[in-house]
């Protein structure tokens, strides 16, 4: 008999959500999380409407909204210096809910607590150093004492960017070329509006600036540029972050009198993923399965969708090997659509050069007049509408 039904390597959004979902159905579950206390690593803090719908399905919405969640009700887009209007995402997406923002470490705390309350055993401050796939998977961990090996029917790699479970499980990683980066910082005492998010695209300069309010004068700001430009990290670079955001079109008054409330850090936007994230009793979810370009803000929603799809597969089939494969097939379908749509967005909004400028000159005036030309996948989620040649032609203004 294995020690547990499930061991999750990592207790972030993905690990805690699947652990809670399976523990409350009576499965013995262990979460192993290396951090003793979560801190600001500059991660996602805007959960797309389709991710909020997944949070509801997983039964974690109430926890998030009561502990740390905030609902900005509007979405404002500025394109090449012009406002293309405001949007109420709750009434115009298939998910029919507002997006949610939160301080990421608070969401991690809240979810790991709720998983524990649902019956999962939680070990924090302990690091997994090896996973051995096989007839009964084993996980080796190291904390303060001697190393220990534990077995499980299913090991779930929810260990985020740079996942080691990918390697230990024998998965082959794939990666896009490094084209752009995103820097982020939490700001407090900002004069930015607290009731709507702001997305500023400056495609002819290959720049993007984003503001996601969290209430009480706090907001997460991001700025993105191409990878041939130097990224921004550390306190000394905060003035450059603010200046570049302002030059891109983020209103300068949002930063007047405001103060940083966390680190400034930059991350490559290159997607990195595995095809079919299940094999030999090891499943990967969240960033461990597919790390999507954070410029487009989809990682957390995809992580929650992974958790929900894996839960549904495991509860509907006692043969967990077959359930693992079913999860992996569905995950691949979802990620394929997101990955394709991301490449279209990069091509229109971020790619430099005369060919890209010509593409934009055709697409953007039509998009500005009719926003339904923009594929709604980033708000409504993969599988909400086809991501096919017809959708591409409409977005690129070719019909
Ligand atoms: C700058 C930036 C901005 C982003 N913005 C957005 C956004 O606006 N919206 C959005 O949806 N997404 C965004 N994302 C992506 C989002 O943050 C991730 O997709 C999401 O956090 C993935 O969750 P996860 O649970 O898979 O991984 P993580 O949140 O990284 O959790 C993994 C956990 O595993 C633990 N761990 C790792 N290795 C081990 C080990 N060996 N042993 C034990 N524990 C281990 C880690 O400590 C961590 O707690 C952004 C990402 C970045 C970098």
CSV table of C-alpha atoms and ligand atoms in Angstrom, one decimal:
chain,number,residue,atom,x,y,z
A,1,UNK,CA,0.0,0.0,0.0
A,2,UNK,CA,1.4,3.4,-0.9
A,3,UNK,CA,1.7,6.0,1.9
A,4,UNK,CA,-0.7,8.4,0.2
A,5,UNK,CA,-3.1,8.4,-2.8
A,6,UNK,CA,-1.6,11.7,-3.9
A,7,UNK,CA,1.6,13.6,-3.1
A,8,UNK,CA,1.8,17.1,-4.6
A,9,UNK,CA,5.2,18.6,-5.1
A,10,UNK,CA,4.5,22.2,-4.5
A,11,UNK,CA,1.8,23.9,-2.6
A,12,UNK,CA,1.2,27.0,-4.8
A,13,UNK,CA,-2.1,27.7,-6.5
A,14,UNK,CA,-2.0,24.4,-8.5
A,15,UNK,CA,-0.8,22.0,-5.8
A,16,UNK,CA,-3.1,23.4,-3.1
A,17,UNK,CA,-6.2,23.5,-5.4
A,18,UNK,CA,-5.9,19.8,-6.6
A,19,UNK,CA,-5.0,18.7,-3.0
A,20,UNK,CA,-8.1,20.4,-1.6
A,21,UNK,CA,-10.3,19.0,-4.3
A,22,UNK,CA,-9.1,15.4,-3.8
A,23,UNK,CA,-8.8,15.5,0.0
A,24,UNK,CA,-12.4,16.6,0.4
A,25,UNK,CA,-13.4,13.5,-1.6
A,26,UNK,CA,-11.7,11.4,1.0
A,27,UNK,CA,-8.3,10.7,-0.7
A,28,UNK,CA,-5.2,10.7,1.6
A,29,UNK,CA,-3.2,13.6,0.2
A,30,UNK,CA,0.1,15.1,1.2
A,31,UNK,CA,1.3,18.6,0.0
A,32,UNK,CA,5.0,19.3,0.2
A,33,UNK,CA,5.9,22.9,-0.1
A,34,UNK,CA,9.5,24.2,0.3
A,35,UNK,CA,8.6,27.7,1.5
A,36,UNK,CA,7.9,28.0,5.2
A,37,UNK,CA,6.3,31.3,4.5
A,38,UNK,CA,5.1,32.6,1.1
A,39,UNK,CA,6.7,35.8,-0.1
A,40,UNK,CA,6.3,38.2,-3.1
A,41,UNK,CA,8.1,36.4,-6.0
A,42,UNK,CA,6.4,38.8,-8.5
A,43,UNK,CA,3.8,36.4,-9.8
A,44,UNK,CA,0.3,36.5,-11.3
A,45,UNK,CA,-2.2,38.7,-9.4
A,46,UNK,CA,-4.9,39.1,-12.1
A,47,UNK,CA,-7.1,36.1,-12.5
A,48,UNK,CA,-9.0,36.1,-15.9
A,49,UNK,CA,-12.8,35.6,-15.8
A,50,UNK,CA,-12.5,32.1,-17.0
A,51,UNK,CA,-10.1,31.4,-14.1
A,52,UNK,CA,-12.6,32.8,-11.6
A,53,UNK,CA,-15.1,30.4,-13.1
A,54,UNK,CA,-12.7,27.6,-12.5
A,55,UNK,CA,-12.1,28.8,-8.9
A,56,UNK,CA,-15.9,28.5,-8.4
A,57,UNK,CA,-15.9,25.0,-9.8
A,58,UNK,CA,-13.1,24.0,-7.5
A,59,UNK,CA,-14.8,25.4,-4.5
A,60,UNK,CA,-12.1,27.9,-3.7
A,61,UNK,CA,-13.8,31.1,-4.9
A,62,UNK,CA,-15.3,31.9,-1.5
A,63,UNK,CA,-11.9,31.4,0.2
A,64,UNK,CA,-10.1,33.7,-2.2
A,65,UNK,CA,-12.7,36.5,-2.2
A,66,UNK,CA,-13.1,36.5,1.6
A,67,UNK,CA,-9.3,36.2,2.4
A,68,UNK,CA,-7.6,38.3,-0.2
A,69,UNK,CA,-9.6,38.7,-3.5
A,70,UNK,CA,-10.8,41.9,-5.1
A,71,UNK,CA,-13.0,42.4,-8.1
A,72,UNK,CA,-12.1,45.3,-10.4
A,73,UNK,CA,-15.3,45.6,-12.4
A,74,UNK,CA,-14.0,47.3,-15.6
A,75,UNK,CA,-11.3,46.8,-18.2
A,76,UNK,CA,-9.8,49.8,-20.1
A,77,UNK,CA,-7.7,49.3,-23.2
A,78,UNK,CA,-5.5,51.9,-24.7
A,79,UNK,CA,-4.0,51.1,-28.1
A,80,UNK,CA,-1.2,53.2,-29.7
A,81,UNK,CA,-2.2,56.2,-27.6
A,82,UNK,CA,-6.0,56.0,-28.0
A,83,UNK,CA,-8.6,54.6,-25.7
A,84,UNK,CA,-10.5,51.9,-27.5
A,85,UNK,CA,-13.0,51.9,-24.7
A,86,UNK,CA,-14.1,50.3,-21.5
A,87,UNK,CA,-15.5,46.8,-21.1
A,88,UNK,CA,-17.5,45.1,-18.4
A,89,UNK,CA,-16.1,41.6,-18.5
A,90,UNK,CA,-18.9,40.1,-16.4
A,91,UNK,CA,-21.5,40.9,-19.0
A,92,UNK,CA,-19.4,40.4,-22.1
A,93,UNK,CA,-17.5,37.1,-21.5
A,94,UNK,CA,-18.8,33.5,-21.7
A,95,UNK,CA,-17.6,33.1,-18.0
A,96,UNK,CA,-20.0,35.9,-17.0
A,97,UNK,CA,-17.9,37.0,-14.0
A,98,UNK,CA,-15.5,39.8,-13.2
A,99,UNK,CA,-11.8,39.0,-13.1
A,100,UNK,CA,-10.3,38.8,-9.6
A,101,UNK,CA,-7.0,40.3,-8.3
A,102,UNK,CA,-5.2,39.4,-5.1
A,103,UNK,CA,-1.7,39.5,-3.5
A,104,UNK,CA,-0.3,36.2,-4.7
A,105,UNK,CA,1.3,35.1,-1.4
A,106,UNK,CA,-2.0,35.7,0.4
A,107,UNK,CA,-3.8,33.5,-2.1
A,108,UNK,CA,-1.2,30.8,-1.6
A,109,UNK,CA,-1.6,31.0,2.2
A,110,UNK,CA,-5.4,30.9,1.9
A,111,UNK,CA,-5.4,27.9,-0.5
A,112,UNK,CA,-2.9,25.8,1.4
A,113,UNK,CA,-5.0,26.5,4.6
A,114,UNK,CA,-8.2,25.4,2.9
A,115,UNK,CA,-6.6,22.3,1.5
A,116,UNK,CA,-5.5,21.4,5.1
A,117,UNK,CA,-9.0,22.1,6.4
A,118,UNK,CA,-10.3,19.7,3.7
A,119,UNK,CA,-8.1,17.0,5.1
A,120,UNK,CA,-4.8,17.2,3.2
A,121,UNK,CA,-1.6,16.8,5.2
A,122,UNK,CA,0.7,19.8,4.7
A,123,UNK,CA,4.4,19.9,5.1
A,124,UNK,CA,6.0,23.3,4.6
A,125,UNK,CA,9.7,24.2,4.7
A,126,UNK,CA,10.5,20.8,3.2
A,127,UNK,CA,12.0,20.3,-0.3
A,128,UNK,CA,11.4,17.5,-2.6
A,129,UNK,CA,14.8,16.4,-4.0
A,130,UNK,CA,13.8,13.4,-6.1
A,131,UNK,CA,10.8,11.7,-7.6
A,132,UNK,CA,11.1,8.1,-8.7
A,133,UNK,CA,8.3,7.1,-11.2
A,134,UNK,CA,7.4,3.4,-11.2
A,135,UNK,CA,4.8,0.9,-10.1
A,136,UNK,CA,4.5,2.9,-6.9
A,137,UNK,CA,5.9,6.4,-7.2
A,138,UNK,CA,8.2,7.6,-4.5
A,139,UNK,CA,9.2,11.1,-3.5
A,140,UNK,CA,12.3,12.0,-1.5
A,141,UNK,CA,12.2,15.0,0.7
A,142,UNK,CA,14.6,17.0,2.8
A,143,UNK,CA,13.9,19.3,5.6
A,144,UNK,CA,15.7,19.9,8.9
A,145,UNK,CA,16.2,16.2,9.7
A,146,UNK,CA,17.4,13.2,7.7
A,147,UNK,CA,15.9,12.7,4.2
A,148,UNK,CA,12.8,10.7,3.9
A,149,UNK,CA,11.1,8.7,1.1
A,150,UNK,CA,7.3,8.4,0.8
A,151,UNK,CA,5.2,6.6,-1.8
A,152,UNK,CA,1.9,7.6,-3.6
A,153,UNK,CA,-0.5,6.2,-6.1
A,154,UNK,CA,0.0,9.5,-8.0
A,155,UNK,CA,2.6,12.2,-7.7
A,156,UNK,CA,1.5,15.6,-9.0
A,157,UNK,CA,4.3,17.9,-10.0
A,158,UNK,CA,2.9,21.4,-9.2
A,159,UNK,CA,6.4,22.9,-8.7
A,160,UNK,CA,6.0,25.9,-11.0
A,161,UNK,CA,8.5,27.5,-13.4
A,162,UNK,CA,11.7,25.5,-13.6
A,163,UNK,CA,9.9,22.4,-12.5
A,164,UNK,CA,12.3,19.6,-11.5
A,165,UNK,CA,9.5,17.0,-11.5
A,166,UNK,CA,9.5,17.5,-15.3
A,167,UNK,CA,13.1,16.1,-15.3
A,168,UNK,CA,12.6,13.4,-12.6
A,169,UNK,CA,9.5,12.2,-14.4
A,170,UNK,CA,11.3,11.8,-17.7
A,171,UNK,CA,9.2,14.5,-19.5
A,172,UNK,CA,10.7,16.2,-22.5
A,173,UNK,CA,10.6,20.1,-22.2
A,174,UNK,CA,9.9,22.3,-25.1
A,175,UNK,CA,10.5,26.0,-25.2
A,176,UNK,CA,9.7,28.9,-27.5
A,177,UNK,CA,12.4,31.4,-28.4
A,178,UNK,CA,12.9,34.2,-25.9
A,179,UNK,CA,11.2,37.2,-27.6
A,180,UNK,CA,9.9,39.4,-24.8
A,181,UNK,CA,9.9,40.0,-21.1
A,182,UNK,CA,7.6,41.3,-18.4
A,183,UNK,CA,8.7,43.1,-15.3
A,184,UNK,CA,6.3,43.6,-12.3
A,185,UNK,CA,6.1,45.5,-9.0
A,186,UNK,CA,3.4,46.0,-6.4
A,187,UNK,CA,2.8,49.7,-5.7
A,188,UNK,CA,0.9,51.3,-2.8
A,189,UNK,CA,-0.6,54.7,-2.3
A,190,UNK,CA,-1.3,54.9,-6.0
A,191,UNK,CA,-3.8,57.3,-7.5
A,192,UNK,CA,-4.8,54.7,-10.1
A,193,UNK,CA,-8.5,53.9,-10.3
A,194,UNK,CA,-9.5,51.0,-8.0
A,195,UNK,CA,-12.5,50.0,-10.0
A,196,UNK,CA,-10.9,49.0,-13.4
A,197,UNK,CA,-7.8,47.5,-14.8
A,198,UNK,CA,-5.8,49.3,-17.4
A,199,UNK,CA,-4.0,47.7,-20.4
A,200,UNK,CA,-1.8,49.9,-22.6
A,201,UNK,CA,-0.5,48.5,-25.8
A,202,UNK,CA,2.1,50.5,-27.7
A,203,UNK,CA,2.7,48.0,-30.5
A,204,UNK,CA,4.8,50.2,-32.8
A,205,UNK,CA,7.3,50.6,-30.0
A,206,UNK,CA,6.9,46.9,-28.9
A,207,UNK,CA,5.8,47.8,-25.4
A,208,UNK,CA,3.0,47.0,-23.0
A,209,UNK,CA,2.0,48.5,-19.6
A,210,UNK,CA,-0.6,47.0,-17.3
A,211,UNK,CA,-2.2,48.0,-14.0
A,212,UNK,CA,-4.4,45.7,-11.9
A,213,UNK,CA,-5.9,47.3,-8.8
A,214,UNK,CA,-6.2,45.4,-5.5
A,215,UNK,CA,-8.1,48.0,-3.5
A,216,UNK,CA,-7.0,50.4,-0.8
A,217,UNK,CA,-4.6,52.2,-3.1
A,218,UNK,CA,-2.6,49.1,-4.0
A,219,UNK,CA,-2.0,47.9,-7.5
A,220,UNK,CA,0.2,45.5,-9.4
A,221,UNK,CA,1.9,47.2,-12.3
A,222,UNK,CA,3.7,45.3,-15.1
A,223,UNK,CA,5.8,46.6,-18.0
A,224,UNK,CA,6.9,44.5,-21.0
A,225,UNK,CA,9.3,45.0,-23.8
A,226,UNK,CA,11.4,42.9,-26.3
A,227,UNK,CA,14.2,40.7,-25.1
A,228,UNK,CA,16.9,42.7,-26.9
A,229,UNK,CA,16.3,45.4,-24.3
A,230,UNK,CA,17.6,45.1,-20.7
A,231,UNK,CA,15.1,43.9,-18.1
A,232,UNK,CA,14.5,45.7,-14.8
A,233,UNK,CA,15.2,44.3,-11.3
A,234,UNK,CA,15.9,45.8,-7.9
A,235,UNK,CA,15.1,49.1,-6.2
A,236,UNK,CA,17.5,51.1,-8.4
A,237,UNK,CA,15.5,50.3,-11.5
A,238,UNK,CA,12.1,51.4,-10.1
A,239,UNK,CA,12.4,54.9,-11.6
A,240,UNK,CA,13.2,53.4,-15.1
A,241,UNK,CA,10.2,51.1,-14.7
A,242,UNK,CA,7.9,54.1,-13.9
A,243,UNK,CA,9.4,56.2,-16.7
A,244,UNK,CA,9.0,53.4,-19.3
A,245,UNK,CA,5.5,52.7,-18.2
A,246,UNK,CA,4.6,56.4,-18.4
A,247,UNK,CA,6.2,56.7,-21.9
A,248,UNK,CA,4.2,53.6,-23.0
A,249,UNK,CA,1.0,55.4,-22.0
A,250,UNK,CA,0.3,54.5,-18.4
A,251,UNK,CA,-0.9,57.8,-16.8
A,252,UNK,CA,2.0,59.4,-14.9
A,253,UNK,CA,-0.3,60.5,-12.0
A,254,UNK,CA,-0.7,56.9,-11.0
A,255,UNK,CA,2.9,56.9,-9.8
A,256,UNK,CA,2.9,60.4,-8.1
A,257,UNK,CA,3.4,59.9,-4.3
A,258,UNK,CA,3.1,56.2,-4.7
A,259,UNK,CA,5.6,53.8,-3.1
A,260,UNK,CA,6.9,50.3,-4.0
A,261,UNK,CA,5.5,47.6,-1.8
A,262,UNK,CA,7.6,44.7,-3.0
A,263,UNK,CA,10.5,43.7,-5.3
A,264,UNK,CA,10.8,44.7,-8.9
A,265,UNK,CA,11.7,41.6,-11.1
A,266,UNK,CA,11.7,40.7,-14.8
A,267,UNK,CA,10.8,37.3,-16.3
A,268,UNK,CA,11.3,35.9,-19.8
A,269,UNK,CA,8.0,35.5,-21.7
A,270,UNK,CA,9.1,32.3,-23.5
A,271,UNK,CA,6.5,29.6,-23.2
A,272,UNK,CA,8.0,26.3,-21.8
A,273,UNK,CA,5.9,23.2,-21.8
A,274,UNK,CA,5.7,19.4,-22.1
A,275,UNK,CA,3.4,17.5,-24.5
A,276,UNK,CA,1.1,15.2,-22.6
A,277,UNK,CA,1.9,16.0,-19.0
A,278,UNK,CA,1.3,12.5,-17.6
A,279,UNK,CA,3.4,9.4,-17.5
A,280,UNK,CA,4.1,6.5,-15.2
A,281,UNK,CA,2.1,7.7,-12.2
A,282,UNK,CA,3.4,11.3,-12.4
A,283,UNK,CA,1.1,14.2,-13.6
A,284,UNK,CA,2.2,17.8,-14.1
A,285,UNK,CA,-0.1,20.7,-13.6
A,286,UNK,CA,0.1,24.5,-13.7
A,287,UNK,CA,3.4,26.1,-14.8
A,288,UNK,CA,5.1,22.7,-14.4
A,289,UNK,CA,3.0,21.4,-17.3
A,290,UNK,CA,3.0,24.6,-19.4
A,291,UNK,CA,4.4,28.0,-18.5
A,292,UNK,CA,2.6,30.5,-20.7
A,293,UNK,CA,3.9,34.0,-21.6
A,294,UNK,CA,2.8,36.0,-18.6
A,295,UNK,CA,2.4,39.1,-20.8
A,296,UNK,CA,-1.0,37.7,-21.6
A,297,UNK,CA,-2.0,36.9,-18.0
A,298,UNK,CA,-3.2,33.3,-18.4
A,299,UNK,CA,-1.0,31.2,-16.2
A,300,UNK,CA,-3.2,31.1,-13.0
A,301,UNK,CA,-6.4,30.4,-15.0
A,302,UNK,CA,-4.7,27.6,-16.8
A,303,UNK,CA,-3.3,26.2,-13.5
A,304,UNK,CA,-6.8,26.1,-12.0
A,305,UNK,CA,-8.3,24.6,-15.2
A,306,UNK,CA,-5.6,21.8,-15.0
A,307,UNK,CA,-6.5,21.2,-11.3
A,308,UNK,CA,-10.2,20.9,-12.2
A,309,UNK,CA,-9.6,18.7,-15.3
A,310,UNK,CA,-7.3,16.4,-13.3
A,311,UNK,CA,-9.8,16.2,-10.4
A,312,UNK,CA,-12.7,15.3,-12.8
A,313,UNK,CA,-10.5,12.6,-14.5
A,314,UNK,CA,-9.5,11.1,-11.1
A,315,UNK,CA,-13.0,11.0,-9.6
A,316,UNK,CA,-14.6,9.5,-12.7
A,317,UNK,CA,-12.1,6.7,-13.2
A,318,UNK,CA,-10.7,4.3,-10.6
A,319,UNK,CA,-7.9,3.4,-13.0
A,320,UNK,CA,-5.7,6.4,-12.3
A,321,UNK,CA,-3.3,5.6,-15.1
A,322,UNK,CA,-6.1,6.0,-17.6
A,323,UNK,CA,-7.4,9.1,-15.8
A,324,UNK,CA,-3.9,10.6,-16.0
A,325,UNK,CA,-3.7,10.1,-19.7
A,326,UNK,CA,-7.2,11.6,-20.1
A,327,UNK,CA,-6.2,14.7,-18.2
A,328,UNK,CA,-3.0,15.1,-20.3
A,329,UNK,CA,-5.0,14.9,-23.6
A,330,UNK,CA,-7.4,17.5,-22.4
A,331,UNK,CA,-4.7,19.8,-21.0
A,332,UNK,CA,-2.9,19.6,-24.4
A,333,UNK,CA,-6.1,20.7,-26.2
A,334,UNK,CA,-6.5,23.7,-23.9
A,335,UNK,CA,-2.8,24.8,-24.0
A,336,UNK,CA,-2.6,24.4,-27.8
A,337,UNK,CA,-5.3,27.0,-28.2
A,338,UNK,CA,-3.7,29.4,-25.7
A,339,UNK,CA,-0.3,29.0,-27.3
A,340,UNK,CA,-1.6,29.7,-30.8
A,341,UNK,CA,-3.5,32.8,-29.6
A,342,UNK,CA,-0.5,34.1,-27.7
A,343,UNK,CA,1.6,33.9,-30.9
A,344,UNK,CA,-1.0,36.0,-32.7
A,345,UNK,CA,-1.0,38.6,-29.9
A,346,UNK,CA,2.8,38.8,-30.0
A,347,UNK,CA,2.7,39.1,-33.7
A,348,UNK,CA,0.3,42.0,-33.7
A,349,UNK,CA,1.1,43.8,-30.4
A,350,UNK,CA,4.8,43.2,-29.7
A,351,UNK,CA,6.8,42.1,-32.8
A,352,UNK,CA,9.1,44.8,-34.1
A,353,UNK,CA,10.0,45.4,-37.8
A,354,UNK,CA,8.5,46.6,-41.1
A,355,UNK,CA,6.6,43.4,-41.7
A,356,UNK,CA,5.0,43.5,-38.3
A,357,UNK,CA,4.2,47.2,-38.8
A,358,UNK,CA,2.5,46.4,-42.1
A,359,UNK,CA,0.4,43.6,-40.3
A,360,UNK,CA,-0.6,46.1,-37.6
A,361,UNK,CA,-1.4,48.8,-40.1
A,362,UNK,CA,-4.0,46.4,-41.5
A,363,UNK,CA,-5.3,44.9,-38.3
A,364,UNK,CA,-5.4,47.6,-35.7
A,365,UNK,CA,-7.8,50.1,-37.3
A,366,UNK,CA,-10.3,47.3,-37.8
A,367,UNK,CA,-9.7,46.0,-34.2
A,368,UNK,CA,-10.2,49.6,-32.9
A,369,UNK,CA,-13.6,49.8,-34.6
A,370,UNK,CA,-14.7,46.3,-33.7
A,371,UNK,CA,-13.2,44.7,-30.7
A,372,UNK,CA,-15.0,41.4,-31.4
A,373,UNK,CA,-12.2,40.9,-33.9
A,374,UNK,CA,-9.9,40.2,-31.0
A,375,UNK,CA,-10.1,36.5,-30.0
A,376,UNK,CA,-11.7,36.5,-26.6
A,377,UNK,CA,-9.8,33.4,-25.4
A,378,UNK,CA,-7.8,35.4,-22.8
A,379,UNK,CA,-11.0,36.5,-21.0
A,380,UNK,CA,-13.4,33.6,-21.8
A,381,UNK,CA,-10.8,30.8,-21.9
A,382,UNK,CA,-9.7,28.1,-24.3
A,383,UNK,CA,-12.5,26.1,-25.9
A,384,UNK,CA,-14.9,29.1,-25.6
A,385,UNK,CA,-14.6,29.8,-29.3
A,386,UNK,CA,-12.5,28.2,-32.1
A,387,UNK,CA,-8.9,29.4,-32.4
A,388,UNK,CA,-8.7,28.6,-36.1
A,389,UNK,CA,-7.8,30.1,-39.4
A,390,UNK,CA,-11.1,32.1,-39.6
A,391,UNK,CA,-10.4,33.6,-36.2
A,392,UNK,CA,-6.8,34.5,-37.2
A,393,UNK,CA,-8.0,36.2,-40.4
A,394,UNK,CA,-10.5,38.3,-38.5
A,395,UNK,CA,-8.0,39.4,-35.9
A,396,UNK,CA,-5.3,40.1,-38.6
A,397,UNK,CA,-7.8,42.2,-40.6
A,398,UNK,CA,-7.6,39.9,-43.6
A,399,UNK,CA,-11.3,39.8,-44.1
B,1,LIG,C1,5.8,38.4,-13.7
B,1,LIG,C2,4.7,37.5,-13.8
B,1,LIG,C3,3.4,37.9,-14.0
B,1,LIG,C4,2.4,37.1,-14.1
B,1,LIG,N1,1.1,37.6,-14.2
B,1,LIG,C5,0.1,36.7,-14.3
B,1,LIG,C6,-1.3,37.3,-14.3
B,1,LIG,O1,-1.5,38.5,-14.3
B,1,LIG,N2,-2.3,36.4,-14.4
B,1,LIG,C7,-2.1,35.0,-14.4
B,1,LIG,O2,-3.0,34.3,-14.5
B,1,LIG,N3,-0.8,34.5,-14.3
B,1,LIG,C8,0.2,35.3,-14.3
B,1,LIG,N4,1.5,34.8,-14.1
B,1,LIG,C9,1.7,33.3,-14.0
B,1,LIG,C10,1.3,32.7,-12.7
B,1,LIG,O3,2.0,33.4,-11.7
B,1,LIG,C11,1.6,31.3,-12.7
B,1,LIG,O4,1.0,30.7,-13.8
B,1,LIG,C12,1.0,30.5,-11.5
B,1,LIG,O5,1.5,31.1,-10.3
B,1,LIG,C13,1.4,29.1,-11.5
B,1,LIG,O6,1.0,28.4,-10.4
B,1,LIG,P1,1.7,27.0,-10.0
B,1,LIG,O7,1.0,26.5,-8.8
B,1,LIG,O8,1.8,26.1,-11.2
B,1,LIG,O9,3.2,27.4,-9.6
B,1,LIG,P2,3.8,28.3,-8.5
B,1,LIG,O10,2.9,29.4,-8.1
B,1,LIG,O11,5.2,28.7,-8.9
B,1,LIG,O12,3.9,27.3,-7.3
B,1,LIG,C14,4.9,26.3,-7.2
B,1,LIG,C15,5.2,26.0,-5.8
B,1,LIG,O13,6.0,24.8,-5.7
B,1,LIG,C16,7.0,25.0,-4.7
B,1,LIG,N5,8.1,24.2,-5.1
B,1,LIG,C17,8.9,24.3,-6.2
B,1,LIG,N6,9.9,23.3,-6.1
B,1,LIG,C18,9.6,22.6,-5.0
B,1,LIG,C19,10.3,21.4,-4.5
B,1,LIG,N7,11.3,20.8,-5.0
B,1,LIG,N8,9.8,20.9,-3.3
B,1,LIG,C20,8.8,21.5,-2.7
B,1,LIG,N9,8.1,22.6,-3.2
B,1,LIG,C21,8.6,23.1,-4.3
B,1,LIG,C22,7.3,26.5,-4.8
B,1,LIG,O14,7.9,27.0,-3.6
B,1,LIG,C23,5.9,27.1,-5.1
B,1,LIG,O15,5.2,27.5,-3.9
B,1,LIG,C24,2.6,35.7,-14.0
B,1,LIG,C25,3.9,35.2,-13.8
B,1,LIG,C26,4.9,36.1,-13.7
B,1,LIG,C27,6.3,35.5,-13.5
